[in-house]
Amino acid sequence: MSTNSFAYNEQSGGGEAAELGQEATSTISPSSAFGLFSSDMKKNEDLKQMLESNKDSAKLDAMKRIVGMVARGKNASELFPAVVKNVASKNIEIKKLVYVYLVRYAEEQQDLALLSISTFQRALKDPNQLIRASALRVLSSIRVPIIVPIMMLAIKEASADLSPYVRKNAAHAIQKLYSLDPEQKEMLIEVIEKLLKDKSTLVAGSVVMAFEEVCPDRIDLIHKNYRKLCNLLVDVEEWGQVVIIHMLTRYARTQFVSPWKEDNGPEDNEKDFYESDEEQKERIGQRKKPYAMDPDHRLLIRNTKPLLQSRNAAVVMAVAQLYWHIAPKSEAGIISKSLVRLLRSNREVQYIVLQNIATMSIQRKGMFEPYLKSFYVRSTDPTMIKTLKLEILTNLANEANISTLLREFQTYVKSQDKQFAAATIQTIGRCATNISEVTDTCLNGLVCLLSNRDEIVVAESVVVIKKLLQTQPAQHAEIIKHMAKLLDSITVPVARASILWLIGENCERVPKIAPDVLRKMAKTFTGEDDLVKLQILNLGAKLYLTNSKQTKLLTQYILNLGKYDQNYDIRDRTRFIRQLIVPNEKSGALSKYAKKIFLAQKPAPLLESPFKDRDHFQLGTLSHTLNTKATGYLELSNWPEVAPDPSVRNVEVIELAKEWIPAGKTKKETPSKKFYSESEEEDGSSDSSSGSGSGSGEDDEEGDSSEDSSEDSSSGSESEVDNRKTAKKSSTNKGKSDYEDGEKENENSKTSDSSNAESSSVEESSSESESASESESEPEFRKVTKGKERKARQDGKPVAKDVSLLDLDDFNPVSTPVVLPTPVLSPSSIADLRDLNLSASSPVISVSSPVFVPMTSHELLHRMSGKGLAAHYSFPRQPCIFSDKMVSVQITLNNTTDRKIENIHIEEKKLPAGMQMHVFNPIESLEPEGSITVSMGIDFCDSTQTASFQLCTKDDCFSVNIQPPVGELLLPVALSEKDFKKEQGWLTGMNEASAVVTVAPQNSPPSVIRQKVVNVANLGVVPSGQDSIHRFAAKTVHSGSLMLVTVELKEGSTAQLIINTEKTVIGSVLLRELKPVLSQG
Amino acid sequence: MIHSLFLINCSGDIFLEKHWKSVVSQSVCDYFFEAQEKAADIENVPPVISTPHHYLISIYRDKLFFVSVIQTEVPPLFVIEFLHRVADTFQDYFGECSEAAIKDNVVIVYELLEEMLDNGFPLATESNILKELIKPPTILRSVVNSITGSSNVGDTLPTGQLSNIPWRRAGVKYTNNEAYFDVIEEIDAIIDKSGSTVFAEIQGVIDACIKLSGMPDLSLSFMNPRLLDDVSFHPCIRFKRWESERVLSFIPPDGNFRLISYRVSSQNLVAIPVYVKHSISFKESSSCGRFDITIGPKQNMGKTIEGITVTVHMPKVLLNMNLTPTQGTYTFDPVTKVLTWDVGKITPQKLPSLKGLVNLQSGAPKPEENPSLNIQFKIQQLAISGLKVNRLDMYGEKYKPFKGVKYVTKAGKFQVRT
């Protein structure tokens, strides 16, 4: 190579001028040339000459070539003096390239680098912010210790610069200076403190990065900026978001108490709820400390939620880990959808995301169970992705889905990718140990695999079977015999060793085969792998102890062979075994116990997920990926027992109030508003108003896009716009007036009387549960909900959340046992489907999610009459997946006997005419003390007739009935107040049923009424403008007729209860059921 | 954060290096090469490698490895996402992200990398900002530059960098104002042996090409927005507006960009436009086998299915294939054992099929499993989920833009198990 280049250089030496000319014309010459020239002194000479010329073009060309050299990693340091002279060049491109060079070599040529400093100092004062910023960037990148004071000064000045861009660069410079000279830490912290107060979104990310690098332990610097950071977060650039979210996660773990404690006693809470309110209050009082989430904690969780929609995988992951580590467990579920979305991304992203899901799925299976199929393996996936997916599938396996999974695994076992096939076999083994129902099936399947042609598959099967047999040392002599035969054919050492071990362990169960195996092994002993030799020795020893008559000589022969083996391990083992089992005068006390030693019960191996031990690392971190602590990893602290003083986060209210209230009190921006950014709101309303009117007209006359013009002329859409507009107006007005209240309360500081907190919390909880189901409800509806949510948030700043209420609401969707086979068809899409089917003229009726799902269950079969089988049914209030005319019913079966109950199924349906039933799949067996929840669908034809059928087991049949409460024959719909009134107007006369009830005084608060009503019937809450009128809407499941309920509070604790529906029978029944609810305490 | 970056080609040459902090020797890449060797397949090189003093996070794009050196804890996705953004930027600037393009434009690459990261932390990654700082190379510009001596490096701070809308540059002017949206949906599916759907979902994106003057404020609404199950947005979209009204409201970046990507997940909803009849069998004794597949249309909403390609990774023991297609052409690569059948359009009258014999290595055991078929197809003017754009309104500017929406459905990861 070197001779070549010399030759080439000599040649080209003459034609220098020509080449120079050439190069000047072509902007960039092929870089391959650089490689050849780099080592050449002469050529560098010429670069020097070019750099010293007067012409910018020559200089630029030279610089480009030099940068080319730098890029290739060639040494260009000797050009330093020539290059550094050009640092003050007027040409911005030359200047930039000189900067690039300078940063690369300044560390090596410190003295010469100093020559350039004065230029930068001058540039730092330049009026152009880009020049100021880049001067600071280069100055701080020059790693020359002498200039530390200069850098410090420059950073301090830049941190007060008017341009946020320069301040951002200052934040970066802090980290550079810190790594150059850690002594400056104290001074730098001061600068960080100052920059943390910066309100620019541009600076936020960079300064938090500096904070993380320089002083991550100075959590006190964050307090005052916490709320600001939370509120700015959506507007920060994506990279900054990642850093800030990670920092805030750590912060939250030190400042707030754990929201998870409530999860410990969910049953408690459920029970509480059904007792009357008074009792409930008492209970709460009795409990040591009801958990109330710090509003700041809530703020963080709420403000990060939109970022789950980010296009940046890192941001989504950051939010996901935040939810995982600090959100209440019931709320963390929303991240799974977004994480699953990331699986569409490129393989690197998939790899990291799958790793994190694997860790999550060990602890909280339910989160990813609905997405089970997203983890199915494609034959084109890289192996590392395949194995990760397999890992997740294993973690998600349970009784309900194992049969589907096993079928899927069967496909994988046959994969051409043998490494993956082997991993699948291990997986089957793990499923078999974890889920006892399928152990036998899996074992049989694995035994079948023993006759597989591929050796790797067979070997892996042997190893897994060995582990399985060890976990249940039952009567599997047949399998062992089969495996003994395999010894003739199989060559993989691990598998051979496993078989030998298994035979040795069970030598008393296969008394005829074991000695024969030993005989064969004795013949091949010398040729075996070390691993196998050790097992042969073990087998020999075990047989010697149990069947010494037949095997004594054989074992001694083997021991002799082992004695002279090349491997010292085997020699050692031989010596040890001989001493232990062969009785002689020297043998000590131990040989008496030889049998006990060798044939002791060995504990079964635990087949565990390799991701088990990763959970102590923060998710999404490098350490988690590598499963070792990376340098600079910051531990996530445990939740504090008692929350530190939350008031440290208070920013001086007066100062802020001044800032936020410009002159009048018309528009105010608060941190929470910022997110719902006022300006955007206004924008939006003006948009829609102008959009509905003029916009469509414009389009029509223009008609340039066929797509548009044909579609937007439909009247339906326009009326919808109108609705939306009015709804919005009312909500914004409301929001504003409410907001003023909130402000006052704010100033009254954090304390609020308990009753206030109580009521507001109820409201919050109900609105929250609504917003959790946002995707399903109509836009108009949502709009108002939002307003309400805001209200709740603002007027109860320290929201002392009523634990049981909130918990229950939030908890419900998770706890309704996920046996519901709705993995792919999410309720929201069902709602969508339904919507699509409905005629376009009534776009307003859409099924929303239940406002509230009671946990009451009704007895279907008592354990006494069911010979130990007990059954309860409950109404999950979900749209039925089997048919949209059916009500979904969940049946929980309990086995209270001490034996298995097999083949539980339904027979002999005696249904009134028209009624239909979709039964659950027969349950093969139910373990003693076992419980299983199945779901079925019944079409009650909108009547309260009983559905009778027989619940059968293998031996018995029991007649059972399900009588639906009228409230369960409904599905809530989302209506706006306007639509409600419109619909109500059509359903008058005989379609109306009304009654006057006396309302018990404790029932009069709006939230209580609402709660009481939705408890009885599955109704959707219609937002109401007046406090005294409550409206609820639903439709009947079978016919889809509207059911409108109005509760109007009158003077003197009476209330008018009106029900409008076409289905007058149900209407009157419902009326009858609602009356006592309102009048009783 | 990111300490250094090495670009490595397939044959293991490090052809570019850039350091943002002190210099890290090239020898650190040896650990990477080691891992690459161990992985056998290029796809299986682990993206995160730990070495004694550093951590290497790499991505593989367009036959190039982007290997970044990390010294301290960092979210790995952060780095991966950034590296992909770098590759995207190269693609955007040079039309392709290849070794040749990078080597030819090494100076621009270096300037870009310098702007994109400062001290290892991303500084400017929005293409609109970068293009103001460093102009993309064009033939015209290089000619002009060499004559006038002007440079393709901007000397003022891009306005976008400071504003709340960093994705849009100021002073955009077009004579023809146009806004085009492509709704592209891909069907991901696994179909099992018997033809039933194991798993199916629709992944969609809306790509926009916006050439509008000034600061237009657009809002795009759908006929059926609730179809969208899970959506990720370009930062320009006002999340709040979407939450409350299901309207995409945004000030667009200039040029091409991805507006949203979404998922429609519901097995029952997904119409599978094609079906495949297959019978692939290998004989134990005679070391040969039969291969027969037929493709037919199903639930295609009255649209023609075109651009059908079937790719099959045949078992390793296969020697060669002797097939006759009734339509299109097929190729079989005996080295990689990949069969590609380029079918073209389906006409329902005569269904395309591919039949024939395959030869196996003599003596080798017959393959356990039949290979799965990967199918590509395309349906123009159809969004399979039924998503429809309702209207596009523009505010903030006076002129009337030219608007258009195009729908395409494609096969994504569409696999038929046999």
PDB file of N, CA and C in Angstrom, chain A residues 71 96 128 137 172 176 238-239 309 311-312 340 344 347-348 378-379 383 408 414 453 621-623 631 676 699 702 711 728 774 782 825 832 835, chain B residues 17 43-45 60 73 81 84-85 114-115 118 125-126 155 186 188 226 231-233 240 243 245 263 266 365 369 372 389 400 403 413 415 417:
ATOM      1  N   ALA A  71     -12.549  13.294   8.617  1.00  0.00           N
ATOM      2  CA  ALA A  71     -13.672  12.369   8.599  1.00  0.00           C
ATOM      3  C   ALA A  71     -13.206  10.931   8.440  1.00  0.00           C
ATOM      4  N   LYS A  96     -16.656  27.842   9.540  1.00  0.00           N
ATOM      5  CA  LYS A  96     -17.275  26.657  10.147  1.00  0.00           C
ATOM      6  C   LYS A  96     -16.358  25.457  10.067  1.00  0.00           C
ATOM      7  N   ASN A 128     -25.086  39.013  15.824  1.00  0.00           N
ATOM      8  CA  ASN A 128     -25.791  37.859  15.256  1.00  0.00           C
ATOM      9  C   ASN A 128     -25.802  36.707  16.261  1.00  0.00           C
ATOM     10  N   ARG A 137     -20.104  27.573  21.361  1.00  0.00           N
ATOM     11  CA  ARG A 137     -20.025  26.128  21.177  1.00  0.00           C
ATOM     12  C   ARG A 137     -18.593  25.677  20.977  1.00  0.00           C
ATOM     13  N   HIS A 172     -25.517  23.558  27.147  1.00  0.00           N
ATOM     14  CA  HIS A 172     -24.623  22.497  26.661  1.00  0.00           C
ATOM     15  C   HIS A 172     -23.203  22.727  27.130  1.00  0.00           C
ATOM     16  N   LYS A 176     -19.904  20.527  29.106  1.00  0.00           N
ATOM     17  CA  LYS A 176     -18.550  20.398  28.565  1.00  0.00           C
ATOM     18  C   LYS A 176     -17.527  20.882  29.580  1.00  0.00           C
ATOM     19  N   GLU A 238     -38.523  17.156  21.031  1.00  0.00           N
ATOM     20  CA  GLU A 238     -38.670  15.775  21.456  1.00  0.00           C
ATOM     21  C   GLU A 238     -37.503  15.233  22.269  1.00  0.00           C
ATOM     22  N   TRP A 239     -36.293  15.633  21.934  1.00  0.00           N
ATOM     23  CA  TRP A 239     -35.136  15.098  22.660  1.00  0.00           C
ATOM     24  C   TRP A 239     -35.152  15.597  24.094  1.00  0.00           C
ATOM     25  N   GLN A 309     -48.516   9.866  22.143  1.00  0.00           N
ATOM     26  CA  GLN A 309     -48.847   9.934  20.728  1.00  0.00           C
ATOM     27  C   GLN A 309     -47.678  10.460  19.898  1.00  0.00           C
ATOM     28  N   ARG A 311     -44.340  10.846  17.657  1.00  0.00           N
ATOM     29  CA  ARG A 311     -43.813  10.011  16.578  1.00  0.00           C
ATOM     30  C   ARG A 311     -42.453   9.449  16.979  1.00  0.00           C
ATOM     31  N   ASN A 312     -41.887  10.015  18.038  1.00  0.00           N
ATOM     32  CA  ASN A 312     -40.552   9.629  18.450  1.00  0.00           C
ATOM     33  C   ASN A 312     -40.634   8.461  19.437  1.00  0.00           C
ATOM     34  N   VAL A 340     -47.157  -1.157  21.852  1.00  0.00           N
ATOM     35  CA  VAL A 340     -47.401  -2.127  20.784  1.00  0.00           C
ATOM     36  C   VAL A 340     -47.277  -1.443  19.424  1.00  0.00           C
ATOM     37  N   ARG A 344     -44.069  -1.708  15.137  1.00  0.00           N
ATOM     38  CA  ARG A 344     -44.053  -1.607  13.692  1.00  0.00           C
ATOM     39  C   ARG A 344     -42.758  -0.968  13.206  1.00  0.00           C
ATOM     40  N   ARG A 347     -36.035  -2.639  13.351  1.00  0.00           N
ATOM     41  CA  ARG A 347     -35.716  -3.750  14.238  1.00  0.00           C
ATOM     42  C   ARG A 347     -35.049  -3.291  15.534  1.00  0.00           C
ATOM     43  N   GLU A 348     -34.248  -2.222  15.478  1.00  0.00           N
ATOM     44  CA  GLU A 348     -33.569  -1.785  16.702  1.00  0.00           C
ATOM     45  C   GLU A 348     -34.589  -1.316  17.732  1.00  0.00           C
ATOM     46  N   ARG A 378     -43.211 -13.823  13.127  1.00  0.00           N
ATOM     47  CA  ARG A 378     -43.214 -14.035  11.675  1.00  0.00           C
ATOM     48  C   ARG A 378     -41.904 -14.707  11.310  1.00  0.00           C
ATOM     49  N   SER A 379     -41.968 -15.487  10.265  1.00  0.00           N
ATOM     50  CA  SER A 379     -40.744 -16.220   9.928  1.00  0.00           C
ATOM     51  C   SER A 379     -39.646 -15.278   9.459  1.00  0.00           C
ATOM     52  N   THR A 383     -33.758 -13.402  14.491  1.00  0.00           N
ATOM     53  CA  THR A 383     -33.857 -14.324  15.630  1.00  0.00           C
ATOM     54  C   THR A 383     -33.988 -13.612  16.962  1.00  0.00           C
ATOM     55  N   GLU A 408     -49.968 -22.114  18.363  1.00  0.00           N
ATOM     56  CA  GLU A 408     -49.026 -21.203  17.718  1.00  0.00           C
ATOM     57  C   GLU A 408     -47.594 -21.751  17.868  1.00  0.00           C
ATOM     58  N   LYS A 414     -41.547 -26.011  14.259  1.00  0.00           N
ATOM     59  CA  LYS A 414     -41.128 -26.517  12.960  1.00  0.00           C
ATOM     60  C   LYS A 414     -40.319 -25.500  12.162  1.00  0.00           C
ATOM     61  N   ARG A 453     -36.625 -35.126  13.292  1.00  0.00           N
ATOM     62  CA  ARG A 453     -35.420 -35.432  12.556  1.00  0.00           C
ATOM     63  C   ARG A 453     -34.244 -34.555  12.985  1.00  0.00           C
ATOM     64  N   THR A 621     -33.914   2.264  30.210  1.00  0.00           N
ATOM     65  CA  THR A 621     -32.544   2.719  30.366  1.00  0.00           C
ATOM     66  C   THR A 621     -31.575   1.731  29.729  1.00  0.00           C
ATOM     67  N   LEU A 622     -30.367   2.214  29.537  1.00  0.00           N
ATOM     68  CA  LEU A 622     -29.316   1.367  28.996  1.00  0.00           C
ATOM     69  C   LEU A 622     -29.054   0.207  29.948  1.00  0.00           C
ATOM     70  N   SER A 623     -29.078   0.517  31.234  1.00  0.00           N
ATOM     71  CA  SER A 623     -28.802  -0.522  32.226  1.00  0.00           C
ATOM     72  C   SER A 623     -29.811  -1.648  32.125  1.00  0.00           C
ATOM     73  N   THR A 631     -22.423   2.906  33.664  1.00  0.00           N
ATOM     74  CA  THR A 631     -21.837   4.069  34.312  1.00  0.00           C
ATOM     75  C   THR A 631     -22.832   5.217  34.280  1.00  0.00           C
ATOM     76  N   TYR A 676     -53.926  23.386  27.906  1.00  0.00           N
ATOM     77  CA  TYR A 676     -55.115  23.523  27.058  1.00  0.00           C
ATOM     78  C   TYR A 676     -55.047  24.860  26.378  1.00  0.00           C
ATOM     79  N   ASP A 699     -65.320  25.827  -0.833  1.00  0.00           N
ATOM     80  CA  ASP A 699     -64.941  24.562  -1.433  1.00  0.00           C
ATOM     81  C   ASP A 699     -65.864  24.213  -2.585  1.00  0.00           C
ATOM     82  N   GLU A 702     -65.301  26.207  -5.590  1.00  0.00           N
ATOM     83  CA  GLU A 702     -64.003  25.954  -6.167  1.00  0.00           C
ATOM     84  C   GLU A 702     -63.986  24.579  -6.832  1.00  0.00           C
ATOM     85  N   GLU A 711     -67.974  15.365  -0.793  1.00  0.00           N
ATOM     86  CA  GLU A 711     -68.296  14.877   0.524  1.00  0.00           C
ATOM     87  C   GLU A 711     -68.732  15.939   1.506  1.00  0.00           C
ATOM     88  N   LYS A 728     -69.253  23.811  22.618  1.00  0.00           N
ATOM     89  CA  LYS A 728     -67.966  24.359  22.996  1.00  0.00           C
ATOM     90  C   LYS A 728     -68.124  25.701  23.702  1.00  0.00           C
ATOM     91  N   GLU A 774     -62.614   8.192  26.561  1.00  0.00           N
ATOM     92  CA  GLU A 774     -62.795   9.259  25.582  1.00  0.00           C
ATOM     93  C   GLU A 774     -63.010   8.784  24.173  1.00  0.00           C
ATOM     94  N   ARG A 782     -67.347  14.920  24.711  1.00  0.00           N
ATOM     95  CA  ARG A 782     -66.019  14.981  25.264  1.00  0.00           C
ATOM     96  C   ARG A 782     -65.640  16.400  25.647  1.00  0.00           C
ATOM     97  N   LEU A 825     -60.764  -6.862  19.326  1.00  0.00           N
ATOM     98  CA  LEU A 825     -61.889  -5.979  19.119  1.00  0.00           C
ATOM     99  C   LEU A 825     -62.075  -5.131  20.355  1.00  0.00           C
ATOM    100  N   ASP A 832     -67.358   2.020  17.267  1.00  0.00           N
ATOM    101  CA  ASP A 832     -67.201   2.564  15.927  1.00  0.00           C
ATOM    102  C   ASP A 832     -68.051   1.804  14.932  1.00  0.00           C
ATOM    103  N   ASP A 835     -71.503   2.566  15.186  1.00  0.00           N
ATOM    104  CA  ASP A 835     -71.769   3.870  14.629  1.00  0.00           C
ATOM    105  C   ASP A 835     -71.904   3.839  13.130  1.00  0.00           C
TER     106      ASP A 835
ATOM    107  N   GLU B  17     -15.805   8.957  10.575  1.00  0.00           N
ATOM    108  CA  GLU B  17     -15.919   9.038  12.024  1.00  0.00           C
ATOM    109  C   GLU B  17     -16.102  10.477  12.434  1.00  0.00           C
ATOM    110  N   GLU B  43     -28.792  -9.144  10.403  1.00  0.00           N
ATOM    111  CA  GLU B  43     -29.999  -8.702  11.112  1.00  0.00           C
ATOM    112  C   GLU B  43     -29.912  -8.989  12.603  1.00  0.00           C
ATOM    113  N   ASN B  44     -29.060  -9.915  12.966  1.00  0.00           N
ATOM    114  CA  ASN B  44     -29.030 -10.341  14.353  1.00  0.00           C
ATOM    115  C   ASN B  44     -27.956  -9.679  15.188  1.00  0.00           C
ATOM    116  N   VAL B  45     -27.266  -8.693  14.611  1.00  0.00           N
ATOM    117  CA  VAL B  45     -26.275  -7.976  15.405  1.00  0.00           C
ATOM    118  C   VAL B  45     -27.031  -7.209  16.495  1.00  0.00           C
ATOM    119  N   TYR B  60     -28.750  -0.457  11.694  1.00  0.00           N
ATOM    120  CA  TYR B  60     -28.388  -0.954  10.373  1.00  0.00           C
ATOM    121  C   TYR B  60     -29.373  -0.373   9.385  1.00  0.00           C
ATOM    122  N   GLU B  73     -24.889   6.231  31.035  1.00  0.00           N
ATOM    123  CA  GLU B  73     -26.294   5.825  30.937  1.00  0.00           C
ATOM    124  C   GLU B  73     -27.083   6.786  30.043  1.00  0.00           C
ATOM    125  N   GLU B  81     -33.218   6.253  17.915  1.00  0.00           N
ATOM    126  CA  GLU B  81     -34.108   7.169  17.207  1.00  0.00           C
ATOM    127  C   GLU B  81     -33.298   8.280  16.544  1.00  0.00           C
ATOM    128  N   HIS B  84     -31.432   7.044  13.462  1.00  0.00           N
ATOM    129  CA  HIS B  84     -32.335   6.922  12.322  1.00  0.00           C
ATOM    130  C   HIS B  84     -32.655   8.299  11.741  1.00  0.00           C
ATOM    131  N   ARG B  85     -32.749   9.275  12.633  1.00  0.00           N
ATOM    132  CA  ARG B  85     -33.016  10.623  12.151  1.00  0.00           C
ATOM    133  C   ARG B  85     -31.838  11.110  11.303  1.00  0.00           C
ATOM    134  N   GLU B 114     -22.335  18.220  12.686  1.00  0.00           N
ATOM    135  CA  GLU B 114     -21.929  19.263  13.621  1.00  0.00           C
ATOM    136  C   GLU B 114     -23.159  20.042  14.119  1.00  0.00           C
ATOM    137  N   GLU B 115     -24.100  20.264  13.211  1.00  0.00           N
ATOM    138  CA  GLU B 115     -25.290  21.028  13.603  1.00  0.00           C
ATOM    139  C   GLU B 115     -26.278  20.169  14.380  1.00  0.00           C
ATOM    140  N   ASP B 118     -24.690  18.755  19.650  1.00  0.00           N
ATOM    141  CA  ASP B 118     -23.697  19.561  20.350  1.00  0.00           C
ATOM    142  C   ASP B 118     -23.393  18.826  21.638  1.00  0.00           C
ATOM    143  N   THR B 125     -32.701  18.931  14.640  1.00  0.00           N
ATOM    144  CA  THR B 125     -32.948  17.735  13.848  1.00  0.00           C
ATOM    145  C   THR B 125     -34.073  17.942  12.844  1.00  0.00           C
ATOM    146  N   GLU B 126     -34.762  19.073  12.944  1.00  0.00           N
ATOM    147  CA  GLU B 126     -35.846  19.329  11.995  1.00  0.00           C
ATOM    148  C   GLU B 126     -35.265  19.647  10.627  1.00  0.00           C
ATOM    149  N   ASP B 155     -25.968  32.005   7.203  1.00  0.00           N
ATOM    150  CA  ASP B 155     -25.236  32.767   8.220  1.00  0.00           C
ATOM    151  C   ASP B 155     -26.163  33.399   9.249  1.00  0.00           C
ATOM    152  N   GLU B 186     -51.429  -0.244   5.270  1.00  0.00           N
ATOM    153  CA  GLU B 186     -50.782  -1.529   5.057  1.00  0.00           C
ATOM    154  C   GLU B 186     -51.471  -2.579   5.913  1.00  0.00           C
ATOM    155  N   ASP B 188     -51.143  -5.860   7.886  1.00  0.00           N
ATOM    156  CA  ASP B 188     -50.245  -6.843   8.484  1.00  0.00           C
ATOM    157  C   ASP B 188     -51.090  -8.056   8.812  1.00  0.00           C
ATOM    158  N   ARG B 226     -63.287   7.959  14.151  1.00  0.00           N
ATOM    159  CA  ARG B 226     -63.188   7.026  15.267  1.00  0.00           C
ATOM    160  C   ARG B 226     -62.646   5.667  14.864  1.00  0.00           C
ATOM    161  N   VAL B 231     -52.996   6.568  17.390  1.00  0.00           N
ATOM    162  CA  VAL B 231     -52.438   7.501  16.420  1.00  0.00           C
ATOM    163  C   VAL B 231     -51.149   8.093  16.962  1.00  0.00           C
ATOM    164  N   SER B 232     -50.163   8.267  16.115  1.00  0.00           N
ATOM    165  CA  SER B 232     -49.032   9.089  16.533  1.00  0.00           C
ATOM    166  C   SER B 232     -48.908  10.247  15.561  1.00  0.00           C
ATOM    167  N   PHE B 233     -48.523  11.374  16.119  1.00  0.00           N
ATOM    168  CA  PHE B 233     -48.612  12.619  15.367  1.00  0.00           C
ATOM    169  C   PHE B 233     -47.265  13.220  15.061  1.00  0.00           C
ATOM    170  N   LYS B 240     -54.706  18.846  21.350  1.00  0.00           N
ATOM    171  CA  LYS B 240     -55.948  19.221  22.025  1.00  0.00           C
ATOM    172  C   LYS B 240     -57.144  19.186  21.069  1.00  0.00           C
ATOM    173  N   GLU B 243     -58.107  15.671  20.372  1.00  0.00           N
ATOM    174  CA  GLU B 243     -58.776  15.078  21.524  1.00  0.00           C
ATOM    175  C   GLU B 243     -60.234  15.506  21.577  1.00  0.00           C
ATOM    176  N   GLU B 245     -62.132  17.300  19.122  1.00  0.00           N
ATOM    177  CA  GLU B 245     -63.002  17.311  17.948  1.00  0.00           C
ATOM    178  C   GLU B 245     -62.647  16.278  16.904  1.00  0.00           C
ATOM    179  N   ARG B 263     -53.202   3.140  13.690  1.00  0.00           N
ATOM    180  CA  ARG B 263     -53.446   1.714  13.652  1.00  0.00           C
ATOM    181  C   ARG B 263     -54.935   1.473  13.758  1.00  0.00           C
ATOM    182  N   SER B 266     -58.598  -4.413  14.650  1.00  0.00           N
ATOM    183  CA  SER B 266     -59.753  -5.197  14.993  1.00  0.00           C
ATOM    184  C   SER B 266     -59.813  -6.279  13.967  1.00  0.00           C
ATOM    185  N   PRO B 365     -32.543 -35.207   4.624  1.00  0.00           N
ATOM    186  CA  PRO B 365     -33.906 -35.464   5.089  1.00  0.00           C
ATOM    187  C   PRO B 365     -34.838 -34.385   4.570  1.00  0.00           C
ATOM    188  N   GLU B 369     -40.837 -28.366   7.756  1.00  0.00           N
ATOM    189  CA  GLU B 369     -41.914 -27.394   7.658  1.00  0.00           C
ATOM    190  C   GLU B 369     -41.952 -26.830   6.262  1.00  0.00           C
ATOM    191  N   SER B 372     -43.129 -20.339   4.623  1.00  0.00           N
ATOM    192  CA  SER B 372     -44.281 -19.440   4.556  1.00  0.00           C
ATOM    193  C   SER B 372     -44.126 -18.469   3.390  1.00  0.00           C
ATOM    194  N   VAL B 389     -61.113  10.976   4.089  1.00  0.00           N
ATOM    195  CA  VAL B 389     -60.895  12.367   4.455  1.00  0.00           C
ATOM    196  C   VAL B 389     -62.156  13.137   4.109  1.00  0.00           C
ATOM    197  N   LYS B 400     -56.194  30.444  -2.632  1.00  0.00           N
ATOM    198  CA  LYS B 400     -56.892  29.163  -2.592  1.00  0.00           C
ATOM    199  C   LYS B 400     -55.937  28.055  -3.013  1.00  0.00           C
ATOM    200  N   LYS B 403     -55.937  21.179  -3.719  1.00  0.00           N
ATOM    201  CA  LYS B 403     -55.892  20.111  -2.722  1.00  0.00           C
ATOM    202  C   LYS B 403     -56.141  18.766  -3.373  1.00  0.00           C
ATOM    203  N   LYS B 413     -46.660  -6.584   6.447  1.00  0.00           N
ATOM    204  CA  LYS B 413     -46.029  -7.874   6.730  1.00  0.00           C
ATOM    205  C   LYS B 413     -47.123  -8.929   6.568  1.00  0.00           C
ATOM    206  N   GLN B 415     -48.161 -12.519   5.724  1.00  0.00           N
ATOM    207  CA  GLN B 415     -47.521 -13.827   5.677  1.00  0.00           C
ATOM    208  C   GLN B 415     -48.563 -14.941   5.656  1.00  0.00           C
ATOM    209  N   ARG B 417     -48.893 -18.883   6.158  1.00  0.00           N
ATOM    210  CA  ARG B 417     -48.197 -20.101   6.601  1.00  0.00           C
ATOM    211  C   ARG B 417     -48.722 -21.279   5.800  1.00  0.00           C
TER     212      ARG B 417
END
